[in-house]
């Protein structure tokens, strides 16, 4: 299994604090050591980092902890290989372009017997069940809409598509096109929305705390989504199984 | 205008020496300061770094200089904006997936009145003429072959496609799918093939030299392609205008 981390915010925000705790699980507090990756949207542009080394001591992960890249939509993943060998092509998140936008996808879970035929323009480069499922999602999205639809329409379509895949195993995933971040849980995924008044948060996986009041403005809103809660003094909400939720501007939209 | 750097080798090789000289041109010895990027293939996988900061002092470029990522196919680009604003979405190299392989493209030059209709699965995310041309190349490649063809066949197809675009301006470009690296010059592009016996090379843009004999084996072969020669004590070969050349295993294939 793997672990997921996502962030959606209404203002460009850095992920350094959350990523520090998350990366501890890649060889420190947990054994997700078979590669990792993170993608940051900046406007329509994307920074995409993957590494087959474990995030705990990867030089690229060290850069992410030290260089506060600010983004409104981020997806990160640390991998414990179940299907597909340990190599760069199998590191999440995966990226494709559709309708002139980048789409980023990361998955936690196992899919059994889900190898639908890919007859259109999206094919996996690596050998994971996850990338195959992502390519199918992209193919079906492309067939469902002529151009990039509204977030509300996309949410409806993605909900139908996720329901096709979910019966094949555990399908916790994060997906973003830079406008919104979608999260789907089968087994475990938690989120927190931070807004004014901001408080001090303490990481679960390392002796580190941050006073968000000192680095935010009253209008900032940030949602963080993670496999397991990253802080020990905040209340994280579990995502209900088999429900796809959309996060926009740091808020989880009503179902 | 921009500058290009490519490497094709028969064994995974790091780019640190060449990149150090190349990055000096992004604010040191030249003024290509409007972003940069580099993509390294590792097998079928890809590491892709872009930054809208200049490569001379970008923290991401510092990582590339210090962390010797080994690859058999690399494409790098430093940008001086002519079309399209300075932002991450407009940084080369651009990446798309076709036939289950990543394709990486970087362009130096200006294309006038080349905005063909993109009717298939490839659309630009940014606003550059370069990314539009890349999407058209991918679209036409996808139409020309049912699956990934041989390097020889790809070279023939790419030669025809490049000939369609080149009359619209200057079209120096590098393209790779991880199996080969293709280079096309309209105005300037130079290459060098290094092989046994290896010698000492001295950078043109910085007081730095490396003795390749100390870090290679007798069977290594490495080709480096750059807008302008990167070293001052080696003989670089200019690419003839309007000729597309393929580099495989560190060698420029016969035309």
XYZ file of C-alpha atoms in Angstrom, chain B residues 159 166 171-173 183-191 225 237-245 247 252 255:
27
model
C 12.100 14.504 -41.205
C 10.828 24.819 -40.741
C 13.200 25.681 -35.867
C 16.129 24.331 -33.899
C 14.731 21.570 -31.736
C 18.049 17.116 -33.385
C 16.996 19.549 -36.088
C 18.827 22.783 -36.874
C 17.642 25.785 -38.854
C 20.185 28.278 -37.617
C 22.518 26.855 -34.998
C 23.076 23.602 -33.216
C 26.395 21.841 -32.603
C 27.322 18.391 -31.404
C 24.258 18.615 -28.598
C 30.438 19.814 -35.391
C 27.742 22.212 -36.609
C 24.528 20.495 -37.682
C 23.695 21.322 -41.289
C 20.564 23.492 -41.631
C 17.251 21.714 -42.299
C 18.645 18.253 -41.685
C 17.149 16.112 -38.945
C 19.662 13.814 -37.271
C 21.392 10.117 -32.031
C 24.956 10.511 -34.604
C 22.103 10.619 -42.768
